[in-house]
Amino acid sequence: MKDTKVGLVGVGLMGQGIAVNIQRSGAELYFLAHEGNKSTDAIIAAGGHAVQLGCDLAACCETIILCVTGSPQVEDILTRDDGILEGLRPGAVIIDCSTAMPDSTQRMAELVTAAGGHFLDAPMTRTPKEAAAGKLNLIVGGEEHIFDSRLPLLRTFAENITYAGPVGSGHMMKLLHNFVSLGFSVVLAEAAVTARRAGIEPSVFTEVLEKGGGRGAVLDRLAPFIERQDTSHFQFTLSNACKDTGYYLETAKSLGLATRTAEAVQHTYRTAVDAGNEQAVVPELIRLLDE
């Protein structure tokens, strides 16, 4: 990756890990200065460059990674007056690692193409721990030859990379993934509360599920909280869970599908968020349901 210039928008919990691993590959990293960033001291110490405007970031990088909250933020950084599209270099590639609405993704991809660039949607799964270790999972949509051209870069911060199909496919698959994962989390949270109220020991509850039909990644992430109030294995906020299940629900409705289960899952997260628990993480849903 030497002599490669990469831009990054969004140095949050996930973006920090992405940045560090890109730098370790030998690439030169530029990032957009923003009050929402986590500490960038280590990135700057390793040779990273802070840039004030999206257009200036785009002007100096052949690849720009977006690691922001969702579709509104992606649309803003791309299309604002001093945004990325204003400075996009011919042939540059935008890689959107956020969780976004597929229809918005397709619109943004069209704008990037019209500006002379290329667009990949590459949403992430896993947690900040895996981001720091360079072991994220990516689900990528876009033109396959553009995907192939940026695969070496993606491999600097991801362990498992799946090509999902045309633009929007990555974000569609991410919504499906998160609906399943966050839906399972709601089911498990409610069951954990019922078990406690019924006098079942937490260790018995998790052991039986682990040896039976409840085994899986969601149990692995929630069991530490069920057994000892440890949230560290699932650092995903309820506000993001509410957003992602809302995106899934909106997309499913647009396809004319039955959404009763999705509505129930989204209602659970929405109720918790509306009660002022935006920054609580998913394991804490168990505590909130038990109040």
PDB file of C-alpha atoms in Angstrom:
ATOM      1  CA  MET A   1       0.000   0.000   0.000  1.00  0.00           C
ATOM      2  CA  LYS A   2       3.006   2.308  -0.074  1.00  0.00           C
ATOM      3  CA  ASP A   3       2.419   5.599  -1.964  1.00  0.00           C
ATOM      4  CA  THR A   4      -1.360   5.056  -1.693  1.00  0.00           C
ATOM      5  CA  LYS A   5      -3.308   8.032  -0.334  1.00  0.00           C
ATOM      6  CA  VAL A   6      -6.489   7.130   1.511  1.00  0.00           C
ATOM      7  CA  GLY A   7      -9.073   9.515   2.922  1.00  0.00           C
ATOM      8  CA  LEU A   8     -11.271   8.690   5.899  1.00  0.00           C
ATOM      9  CA  VAL A   9     -14.448  10.407   7.038  1.00  0.00           C
ATOM     10  CA  GLY A  10     -15.486   9.347  10.526  1.00  0.00           C
ATOM     11  CA  VAL A  11     -12.866   8.530  13.136  1.00  0.00           C
ATOM     12  CA  GLY A  12     -15.259   6.991  15.647  1.00  0.00           C
ATOM     13  CA  LEU A  13     -15.120   3.690  17.518  1.00  0.00           C
ATOM     14  CA  MET A  14     -14.863   1.751  14.252  1.00  0.00           C
ATOM     15  CA  GLY A  15     -13.020   4.413  12.257  1.00  0.00           C
ATOM     16  CA  GLN A  16     -10.137   4.526  14.722  1.00  0.00           C
ATOM     17  CA  GLY A  17      -9.336   0.861  14.119  1.00  0.00           C
ATOM     18  CA  ILE A  18      -9.717   1.230  10.368  1.00  0.00           C
ATOM     19  CA  ALA A  19      -7.345   4.214  10.355  1.00  0.00           C
ATOM     20  CA  VAL A  20      -4.642   2.492  12.395  1.00  0.00           C
ATOM     21  CA  ASN A  21      -4.656  -0.625  10.231  1.00  0.00           C
ATOM     22  CA  ILE A  22      -4.551   1.352   6.989  1.00  0.00           C
ATOM     23  CA  GLN A  23      -1.527   3.206   8.302  1.00  0.00           C
ATOM     24  CA  ARG A  24       0.175  -0.044   9.286  1.00  0.00           C
ATOM     25  CA  SER A  25      -0.127  -1.156   5.665  1.00  0.00           C
ATOM     26  CA  GLY A  26       2.104   1.743   4.598  1.00  0.00           C
ATOM     27  CA  ALA A  27      -0.636   3.869   3.044  1.00  0.00           C
ATOM     28  CA  GLU A  28      -0.718   7.615   3.702  1.00  0.00           C
ATOM     29  CA  LEU A  29      -3.860   8.532   5.601  1.00  0.00           C
ATOM     30  CA  TYR A  30      -5.846  11.771   5.468  1.00  0.00           C
ATOM     31  CA  PHE A  31      -8.924  12.216   7.668  1.00  0.00           C
ATOM     32  CA  LEU A  32     -11.673  14.796   7.920  1.00  0.00           C
ATOM     33  CA  ALA A  33     -11.391  16.902  11.074  1.00  0.00           C
ATOM     34  CA  HIS A  34     -14.688  16.764  12.960  1.00  0.00           C
ATOM     35  CA  GLU A  35     -15.813  17.368  16.535  1.00  0.00           C
ATOM     36  CA  GLY A  36     -17.417  13.918  16.573  1.00  0.00           C
ATOM     37  CA  ASN A  37     -14.085  12.152  16.016  1.00  0.00           C
ATOM     38  CA  LYS A  38     -12.510  10.126  18.796  1.00  0.00           C
ATOM     39  CA  SER A  39      -8.890  10.869  19.662  1.00  0.00           C
ATOM     40  CA  THR A  40      -6.738  11.211  16.560  1.00  0.00           C
ATOM     41  CA  ASP A  41      -3.434  11.773  18.387  1.00  0.00           C
ATOM     42  CA  ALA A  42      -2.057   8.325  17.554  1.00  0.00           C
ATOM     43  CA  ILE A  43      -3.121   8.690  13.923  1.00  0.00           C
ATOM     44  CA  ILE A  44      -1.343  12.027  13.595  1.00  0.00           C
ATOM     45  CA  ALA A  45       1.717  10.683  15.413  1.00  0.00           C
ATOM     46  CA  ALA A  46       1.878   7.900  12.810  1.00  0.00           C
ATOM     47  CA  GLY A  47       1.880  10.451   9.980  1.00  0.00           C
ATOM     48  CA  GLY A  48      -1.826  11.044   9.439  1.00  0.00           C
ATOM     49  CA  HIS A  49      -3.088  14.371   8.129  1.00  0.00           C
ATOM     50  CA  ALA A  50      -6.172  16.254   9.370  1.00  0.00           C
ATOM     51  CA  VAL A  51      -8.138  17.995   6.596  1.00  0.00           C
ATOM     52  CA  GLN A  52     -10.826  20.574   7.273  1.00  0.00           C
ATOM     53  CA  LEU A  53     -13.101  20.211   4.213  1.00  0.00           C
ATOM     54  CA  GLY A  54     -14.489  17.244   2.337  1.00  0.00           C
ATOM     55  CA  CYS A  55     -13.576  18.756  -1.021  1.00  0.00           C
ATOM     56  CA  ASP A  56      -9.939  19.091   0.044  1.00  0.00           C
ATOM     57  CA  LEU A  57      -9.890  15.514   1.317  1.00  0.00           C
ATOM     58  CA  ALA A  58     -11.209  14.318  -2.044  1.00  0.00           C
ATOM     59  CA  ALA A  59      -8.699  16.388  -3.971  1.00  0.00           C
ATOM     60  CA  CYS A  60      -5.713  14.586  -2.469  1.00  0.00           C
ATOM     61  CA  CYS A  61      -6.926  10.963  -2.234  1.00  0.00           C
ATOM     62  CA  GLU A  62      -7.687   8.281  -4.803  1.00  0.00           C
ATOM     63  CA  THR A  63      -9.843   6.361  -2.325  1.00  0.00           C
ATOM     64  CA  ILE A  64     -12.141   7.792   0.347  1.00  0.00           C
ATOM     65  CA  ILE A  65     -13.726   5.669   3.063  1.00  0.00           C
ATOM     66  CA  LEU A  66     -16.907   6.853   4.764  1.00  0.00           C
ATOM     67  CA  CYS A  67     -17.464   5.541   8.276  1.00  0.00           C
ATOM     68  CA  VAL A  68     -20.396   7.625   9.502  1.00  0.00           C
ATOM     69  CA  THR A  69     -23.742   6.948  11.159  1.00  0.00           C
ATOM     70  CA  GLY A  70     -26.141   6.520   8.252  1.00  0.00           C
ATOM     71  CA  SER A  71     -27.693   7.824   5.052  1.00  0.00           C
ATOM     72  CA  PRO A  72     -28.239  11.471   6.130  1.00  0.00           C
ATOM     73  CA  GLN A  73     -24.577  11.826   7.070  1.00  0.00           C
ATOM     74  CA  VAL A  74     -23.372  10.115   3.881  1.00  0.00           C
ATOM     75  CA  GLU A  75     -25.550  12.360   1.728  1.00  0.00           C
ATOM     76  CA  ASP A  76     -24.374  15.460   3.571  1.00  0.00           C
ATOM     77  CA  ILE A  77     -20.629  14.828   3.307  1.00  0.00           C
ATOM     78  CA  LEU A  78     -20.920  13.951  -0.368  1.00  0.00           C
ATOM     79  CA  THR A  79     -23.257  16.695  -1.586  1.00  0.00           C
ATOM     80  CA  ARG A  80     -22.712  19.753   0.643  1.00  0.00           C
ATOM     81  CA  ASP A  81     -21.165  22.828  -1.001  1.00  0.00           C
ATOM     82  CA  ASP A  82     -17.686  21.986   0.310  1.00  0.00           C
ATOM     83  CA  GLY A  83     -18.280  18.246   0.200  1.00  0.00           C
ATOM     84  CA  ILE A  84     -16.457  15.353  -1.380  1.00  0.00           C
ATOM     85  CA  LEU A  85     -18.132  15.609  -4.781  1.00  0.00           C
ATOM     86  CA  GLU A  86     -16.764  19.154  -5.132  1.00  0.00           C
ATOM     87  CA  GLY A  87     -13.182  17.900  -5.103  1.00  0.00           C
ATOM     88  CA  LEU A  88     -13.489  14.341  -6.407  1.00  0.00           C
ATOM     89  CA  ARG A  89     -10.571  13.224  -8.573  1.00  0.00           C
ATOM     90  CA  PRO A  90     -11.345  11.412 -11.861  1.00  0.00           C
ATOM     91  CA  GLY A  91     -11.420   7.677 -11.246  1.00  0.00           C
ATOM     92  CA  ALA A  92     -11.466   8.025  -7.456  1.00  0.00           C
ATOM     93  CA  VAL A  93     -13.395   5.438  -5.447  1.00  0.00           C
ATOM     94  CA  ILE A  94     -15.787   6.175  -2.596  1.00  0.00           C
ATOM     95  CA  ILE A  95     -16.163   3.249  -0.164  1.00  0.00           C
ATOM     96  CA  ASP A  96     -19.156   3.684   2.127  1.00  0.00           C
ATOM     97  CA  CYS A  97     -18.693   1.558   5.263  1.00  0.00           C
ATOM     98  CA  SER A  98     -21.711   3.010   7.060  1.00  0.00           C
ATOM     99  CA  THR A  99     -25.064   1.279   7.490  1.00  0.00           C
ATOM    100  CA  ALA A 100     -27.343   3.064   5.041  1.00  0.00           C
ATOM    101  CA  MET A 101     -30.599   2.797   3.093  1.00  0.00           C
ATOM    102  CA  PRO A 102     -30.059   0.974  -0.227  1.00  0.00           C
ATOM    103  CA  ASP A 103     -32.149   3.470  -2.215  1.00  0.00           C
ATOM    104  CA  SER A 104     -30.061   6.361  -0.870  1.00  0.00           C
ATOM    105  CA  THR A 105     -26.909   4.387  -1.670  1.00  0.00           C
ATOM    106  CA  GLN A 106     -27.983   3.986  -5.277  1.00  0.00           C
ATOM    107  CA  ARG A 107     -28.723   7.706  -5.594  1.00  0.00           C
ATOM    108  CA  MET A 108     -25.350   8.652  -4.124  1.00  0.00           C
ATOM    109  CA  ALA A 109     -23.589   6.167  -6.401  1.00  0.00           C
ATOM    110  CA  GLU A 110     -25.201   7.809  -9.416  1.00  0.00           C
ATOM    111  CA  LEU A 111     -23.935  11.217  -8.296  1.00  0.00           C
ATOM    112  CA  VAL A 112     -20.423   9.871  -7.743  1.00  0.00           C
ATOM    113  CA  THR A 113     -20.441   8.259 -11.188  1.00  0.00           C
ATOM    114  CA  ALA A 114     -21.646  11.505 -12.772  1.00  0.00           C
ATOM    115  CA  ALA A 115     -18.726  13.281 -11.076  1.00  0.00           C
ATOM    116  CA  GLY A 116     -16.256  10.850 -12.648  1.00  0.00           C
ATOM    117  CA  GLY A 117     -15.758   8.484  -9.717  1.00  0.00           C
ATOM    118  CA  HIS A 118     -16.816   5.012  -8.586  1.00  0.00           C
ATOM    119  CA  PHE A 119     -18.816   3.860  -5.596  1.00  0.00           C
ATOM    120  CA  LEU A 120     -18.672   0.784  -3.383  1.00  0.00           C
ATOM    121  CA  ASP A 121     -20.970   0.170  -0.438  1.00  0.00           C
ATOM    122  CA  ALA A 122     -19.025  -1.872   2.106  1.00  0.00           C
ATOM    123  CA  PRO A 123     -20.861  -1.962   5.438  1.00  0.00           C
ATOM    124  CA  MET A 124     -19.146  -3.602   8.391  1.00  0.00           C
ATOM    125  CA  THR A 125     -20.113  -6.218  10.909  1.00  0.00           C
ATOM    126  CA  ARG A 126     -18.361  -7.080  14.188  1.00  0.00           C
ATOM    127  CA  THR A 127     -17.263  -4.620  16.858  1.00  0.00           C
ATOM    128  CA  PRO A 128     -14.628  -1.965  17.672  1.00  0.00           C
ATOM    129  CA  LYS A 129     -12.480  -4.744  19.133  1.00  0.00           C
ATOM    130  CA  GLU A 130     -12.242  -6.441  15.716  1.00  0.00           C
ATOM    131  CA  ALA A 131     -11.812  -3.045  14.022  1.00  0.00           C
ATOM    132  CA  ALA A 132      -8.726  -2.418  16.140  1.00  0.00           C
ATOM    133  CA  ALA A 133      -7.401  -5.887  15.293  1.00  0.00           C
ATOM    134  CA  GLY A 134      -8.005  -5.443  11.538  1.00  0.00           C
ATOM    135  CA  LYS A 135     -10.554  -8.270  11.576  1.00  0.00           C
ATOM    136  CA  LEU A 136     -13.815  -6.676  10.514  1.00  0.00           C
ATOM    137  CA  ASN A 137     -16.302  -8.345   8.206  1.00  0.00           C
ATOM    138  CA  LEU A 138     -17.267  -6.400   5.075  1.00  0.00           C
ATOM    139  CA  ILE A 139     -20.215  -6.895   2.719  1.00  0.00           C
ATOM    140  CA  VAL A 140     -19.481  -5.125  -0.554  1.00  0.00           C
ATOM    141  CA  GLY A 141     -21.706  -3.924  -3.378  1.00  0.00           C
ATOM    142  CA  GLY A 142     -20.593  -2.260  -6.612  1.00  0.00           C
ATOM    143  CA  GLU A 143     -18.912  -2.998  -9.907  1.00  0.00           C
ATOM    144  CA  GLU A 144     -16.859  -6.145  -9.471  1.00  0.00           C
ATOM    145  CA  HIS A 145     -13.751  -4.815 -11.181  1.00  0.00           C
ATOM    146  CA  ILE A 146     -13.756  -1.782  -8.860  1.00  0.00           C
ATOM    147  CA  PHE A 147     -14.169  -4.134  -5.915  1.00  0.00           C
ATOM    148  CA  ASP A 148     -11.188  -6.153  -7.137  1.00  0.00           C
ATOM    149  CA  SER A 149      -9.082  -3.009  -7.482  1.00  0.00           C
ATOM    150  CA  ARG A 150      -9.692  -2.005  -3.850  1.00  0.00           C
ATOM    151  CA  LEU A 151      -9.511  -5.472  -2.332  1.00  0.00           C
ATOM    152  CA  PRO A 152      -5.895  -5.008  -1.113  1.00  0.00           C
ATOM    153  CA  LEU A 153      -6.988  -1.889   0.800  1.00  0.00           C
ATOM    154  CA  LEU A 154     -10.040  -3.596   2.276  1.00  0.00           C
ATOM    155  CA  ARG A 155      -7.875  -6.470   3.447  1.00  0.00           C
ATOM    156  CA  THR A 156      -5.803  -4.106   5.573  1.00  0.00           C
ATOM    157  CA  PHE A 157      -8.691  -3.761   8.040  1.00  0.00           C
ATOM    158  CA  ALA A 158     -11.035  -6.689   7.314  1.00  0.00           C
ATOM    159  CA  GLU A 159     -10.739 -10.427   7.805  1.00  0.00           C
ATOM    160  CA  ASN A 160     -13.822 -11.663   5.932  1.00  0.00           C
ATOM    161  CA  ILE A 161     -14.907  -9.820   2.790  1.00  0.00           C
ATOM    162  CA  THR A 162     -17.973 -10.874   0.815  1.00  0.00           C
ATOM    163  CA  TYR A 163     -18.846  -9.478  -2.609  1.00  0.00           C
ATOM    164  CA  ALA A 164     -22.646  -9.189  -2.571  1.00  0.00           C
ATOM    165  CA  GLY A 165     -23.440  -7.852  -6.060  1.00  0.00           C
ATOM    166  CA  PRO A 166     -24.283  -4.471  -7.647  1.00  0.00           C
ATOM    167  CA  VAL A 167     -24.305  -1.141  -5.815  1.00  0.00           C
ATOM    168  CA  GLY A 168     -26.730  -1.283  -2.889  1.00  0.00           C
ATOM    169  CA  SER A 169     -26.350  -5.020  -2.364  1.00  0.00           C
ATOM    170  CA  GLY A 170     -23.891  -4.537   0.461  1.00  0.00           C
ATOM    171  CA  HIS A 171     -26.189  -2.219   2.366  1.00  0.00           C
ATOM    172  CA  MET A 172     -29.209  -4.449   1.712  1.00  0.00           C
ATOM    173  CA  MET A 173     -27.352  -7.464   3.081  1.00  0.00           C
ATOM    174  CA  LYS A 174     -26.185  -5.447   6.107  1.00  0.00           C
ATOM    175  CA  LEU A 175     -29.791  -4.561   6.950  1.00  0.00           C
ATOM    176  CA  LEU A 176     -30.733  -8.225   6.694  1.00  0.00           C
ATOM    177  CA  HIS A 177     -27.796  -9.170   8.901  1.00  0.00           C
ATOM    178  CA  ASN A 178     -28.592  -6.557  11.529  1.00  0.00           C
ATOM    179  CA  PHE A 179     -32.286  -7.377  11.583  1.00  0.00           C
ATOM    180  CA  VAL A 180     -31.422 -10.995  12.360  1.00  0.00           C
ATOM    181  CA  SER A 181     -28.725 -10.099  14.909  1.00  0.00           C
ATOM    182  CA  LEU A 182     -30.669  -7.339  16.660  1.00  0.00           C
ATOM    183  CA  GLY A 183     -33.909  -9.313  16.445  1.00  0.00           C
ATOM    184  CA  PHE A 184     -32.239 -12.262  18.166  1.00  0.00           C
ATOM    185  CA  SER A 185     -30.931  -9.815  20.764  1.00  0.00           C
ATOM    186  CA  VAL A 186     -34.465  -8.654  21.631  1.00  0.00           C
ATOM    187  CA  VAL A 187     -35.699 -12.247  21.926  1.00  0.00           C
ATOM    188  CA  LEU A 188     -32.765 -13.195  24.152  1.00  0.00           C
ATOM    189  CA  ALA A 189     -33.115 -10.062  26.289  1.00  0.00           C
ATOM    190  CA  GLU A 190     -36.789 -10.758  26.955  1.00  0.00           C
ATOM    191  CA  ALA A 191     -36.045 -14.415  27.729  1.00  0.00           C
ATOM    192  CA  ALA A 192     -33.253 -13.429  30.127  1.00  0.00           C
ATOM    193  CA  VAL A 193     -35.620 -11.159  32.061  1.00  0.00           C
ATOM    194  CA  THR A 194     -38.266 -13.885  32.202  1.00  0.00           C
ATOM    195  CA  ALA A 195     -35.662 -16.386  33.426  1.00  0.00           C
ATOM    196  CA  ARG A 196     -34.567 -14.055  36.224  1.00  0.00           C
ATOM    197  CA  ARG A 197     -38.130 -13.360  37.311  1.00  0.00           C
ATOM    198  CA  ALA A 198     -38.802 -17.129  37.310  1.00  0.00           C
ATOM    199  CA  GLY A 199     -35.802 -17.775  39.546  1.00  0.00           C
ATOM    200  CA  ILE A 200     -33.534 -19.431  36.959  1.00  0.00           C
ATOM    201  CA  GLU A 201     -29.838 -18.921  37.675  1.00  0.00           C
ATOM    202  CA  PRO A 202     -28.138 -16.879  34.930  1.00  0.00           C
ATOM    203  CA  SER A 203     -25.401 -19.468  34.458  1.00  0.00           C
ATOM    204  CA  VAL A 204     -28.002 -22.223  34.041  1.00  0.00           C
ATOM    205  CA  PHE A 205     -29.911 -20.126  31.534  1.00  0.00           C
ATOM    206  CA  THR A 206     -26.844 -19.436  29.376  1.00  0.00           C
ATOM    207  CA  GLU A 207     -25.510 -22.990  29.670  1.00  0.00           C
ATOM    208  CA  VAL A 208     -28.742 -24.573  28.449  1.00  0.00           C
ATOM    209  CA  LEU A 209     -29.000 -22.166  25.515  1.00  0.00           C
ATOM    210  CA  GLU A 210     -25.336 -22.705  24.620  1.00  0.00           C
ATOM    211  CA  LYS A 211     -25.889 -26.473  24.471  1.00  0.00           C
ATOM    212  CA  GLY A 212     -29.130 -26.159  22.533  1.00  0.00           C
ATOM    213  CA  GLY A 213     -30.992 -23.961  20.065  1.00  0.00           C
ATOM    214  CA  GLY A 214     -29.806 -20.667  21.497  1.00  0.00           C
ATOM    215  CA  ARG A 215     -26.165 -21.151  20.638  1.00  0.00           C
ATOM    216  CA  GLY A 216     -24.594 -18.424  18.485  1.00  0.00           C
ATOM    217  CA  ALA A 217     -22.869 -15.056  18.280  1.00  0.00           C
ATOM    218  CA  VAL A 218     -25.712 -13.145  19.956  1.00  0.00           C
ATOM    219  CA  LEU A 219     -25.612 -15.386  23.024  1.00  0.00           C
ATOM    220  CA  ASP A 220     -21.814 -15.069  23.121  1.00  0.00           C
ATOM    221  CA  ARG A 221     -22.148 -11.294  23.211  1.00  0.00           C
ATOM    222  CA  LEU A 222     -25.011 -11.070  25.706  1.00  0.00           C
ATOM    223  CA  ALA A 223     -24.046 -13.873  28.098  1.00  0.00           C
ATOM    224  CA  PRO A 224     -21.376 -11.780  29.902  1.00  0.00           C
ATOM    225  CA  PHE A 225     -24.056  -9.214  30.783  1.00  0.00           C
ATOM    226  CA  ILE A 226     -26.615 -11.840  31.755  1.00  0.00           C
ATOM    227  CA  GLU A 227     -24.109 -13.513  34.087  1.00  0.00           C
ATOM    228  CA  ARG A 228     -22.097 -10.567  35.473  1.00  0.00           C
ATOM    229  CA  GLN A 229     -23.353  -7.250  34.042  1.00  0.00           C
ATOM    230  CA  ASP A 230     -20.422  -6.997  31.588  1.00  0.00           C
ATOM    231  CA  THR A 231     -21.302  -4.914  28.502  1.00  0.00           C
ATOM    232  CA  SER A 232     -17.878  -5.058  26.860  1.00  0.00           C
ATOM    233  CA  HIS A 233     -18.699  -7.843  24.399  1.00  0.00           C
ATOM    234  CA  PHE A 234     -21.445  -5.921  22.558  1.00  0.00           C
ATOM    235  CA  GLN A 235     -20.552  -2.233  22.263  1.00  0.00           C
ATOM    236  CA  PHE A 236     -23.396  -1.219  19.957  1.00  0.00           C
ATOM    237  CA  THR A 237     -25.668   1.604  21.056  1.00  0.00           C
ATOM    238  CA  LEU A 238     -29.427   1.367  21.286  1.00  0.00           C
ATOM    239  CA  SER A 239     -29.675   4.469  19.076  1.00  0.00           C
ATOM    240  CA  ASN A 240     -27.818   2.626  16.308  1.00  0.00           C
ATOM    241  CA  ALA A 241     -29.920  -0.495  16.879  1.00  0.00           C
ATOM    242  CA  CYS A 242     -33.048   1.626  16.564  1.00  0.00           C
ATOM    243  CA  LYS A 243     -31.737   3.250  13.385  1.00  0.00           C
ATOM    244  CA  ASP A 244     -30.740  -0.015  11.727  1.00  0.00           C
ATOM    245  CA  THR A 245     -33.961  -1.859  12.518  1.00  0.00           C
ATOM    246  CA  GLY A 246     -35.844   1.212  11.320  1.00  0.00           C
ATOM    247  CA  TYR A 247     -33.935   1.135   8.037  1.00  0.00           C
ATOM    248  CA  TYR A 248     -34.753  -2.552   7.646  1.00  0.00           C
ATOM    249  CA  LEU A 249     -38.433  -1.955   8.422  1.00  0.00           C
ATOM    250  CA  GLU A 250     -38.682   0.890   5.913  1.00  0.00           C
ATOM    251  CA  THR A 251     -36.966  -1.176   3.223  1.00  0.00           C
ATOM    252  CA  ALA A 252     -39.148  -4.248   3.863  1.00  0.00           C
ATOM    253  CA  LYS A 253     -42.291  -2.121   3.651  1.00  0.00           C
ATOM    254  CA  SER A 254     -41.117  -0.616   0.361  1.00  0.00           C
ATOM    255  CA  LEU A 255     -40.872  -4.167  -1.010  1.00  0.00           C
ATOM    256  CA  GLY A 256     -44.454  -4.923   0.033  1.00  0.00           C
ATOM    257  CA  LEU A 257     -43.436  -7.510   2.640  1.00  0.00           C
ATOM    258  CA  ALA A 258     -45.056  -8.518   5.925  1.00  0.00           C
ATOM    259  CA  THR A 259     -43.311  -6.652   8.730  1.00  0.00           C
ATOM    260  CA  ARG A 260     -45.044  -7.709  11.970  1.00  0.00           C
ATOM    261  CA  THR A 261     -41.878  -9.149  13.520  1.00  0.00           C
ATOM    262  CA  ALA A 262     -39.749  -6.236  12.351  1.00  0.00           C
ATOM    263  CA  GLU A 263     -42.261  -3.784  13.785  1.00  0.00           C
ATOM    264  CA  ALA A 264     -42.126  -5.516  17.184  1.00  0.00           C
ATOM    265  CA  VAL A 265     -38.319  -5.526  17.222  1.00  0.00           C
ATOM    266  CA  GLN A 266     -38.098  -1.901  16.176  1.00  0.00           C
ATOM    267  CA  HIS A 267     -40.727  -0.921  18.753  1.00  0.00           C
ATOM    268  CA  THR A 268     -38.616  -2.424  21.536  1.00  0.00           C
ATOM    269  CA  TYR A 269     -35.549  -0.401  20.537  1.00  0.00           C
ATOM    270  CA  ARG A 270     -37.579   2.739  19.850  1.00  0.00           C
ATOM    271  CA  THR A 271     -39.215   2.591  23.277  1.00  0.00           C
ATOM    272  CA  ALA A 272     -35.824   2.284  24.986  1.00  0.00           C
ATOM    273  CA  VAL A 273     -34.358   5.172  22.978  1.00  0.00           C
ATOM    274  CA  ASP A 274     -37.376   7.425  23.517  1.00  0.00           C
ATOM    275  CA  ALA A 275     -36.971   6.860  27.257  1.00  0.00           C
ATOM    276  CA  GLY A 276     -33.552   8.541  27.077  1.00  0.00           C
ATOM    277  CA  ASN A 277     -31.271   5.528  26.656  1.00  0.00           C
ATOM    278  CA  GLU A 278     -29.724   6.442  23.299  1.00  0.00           C
ATOM    279  CA  GLN A 279     -26.149   5.778  24.388  1.00  0.00           C
ATOM    280  CA  ALA A 280     -26.867   2.599  26.338  1.00  0.00           C
ATOM    281  CA  VAL A 281     -25.547  -0.493  24.574  1.00  0.00           C
ATOM    282  CA  VAL A 282     -27.563  -3.507  23.468  1.00  0.00           C
ATOM    283  CA  PRO A 283     -26.827  -5.740  26.509  1.00  0.00           C
ATOM    284  CA  GLU A 284     -28.327  -3.041  28.729  1.00  0.00           C
ATOM    285  CA  LEU A 285     -31.667  -3.664  27.046  1.00  0.00           C
ATOM    286  CA  ILE A 286     -31.977  -6.581  29.475  1.00  0.00           C
ATOM    287  CA  ARG A 287     -31.788  -4.191  32.435  1.00  0.00           C
ATOM    288  CA  LEU A 288     -34.214  -1.764  30.829  1.00  0.00           C
ATOM    289  CA  LEU A 289     -36.782  -4.487  30.129  1.00  0.00           C
ATOM    290  CA  ASP A 290     -36.530  -5.578  33.766  1.00  0.00           C
ATOM    291  CA  GLU A 291     -37.337  -2.172  35.241  1.00  0.00           C
TER     292      GLU A 291
END
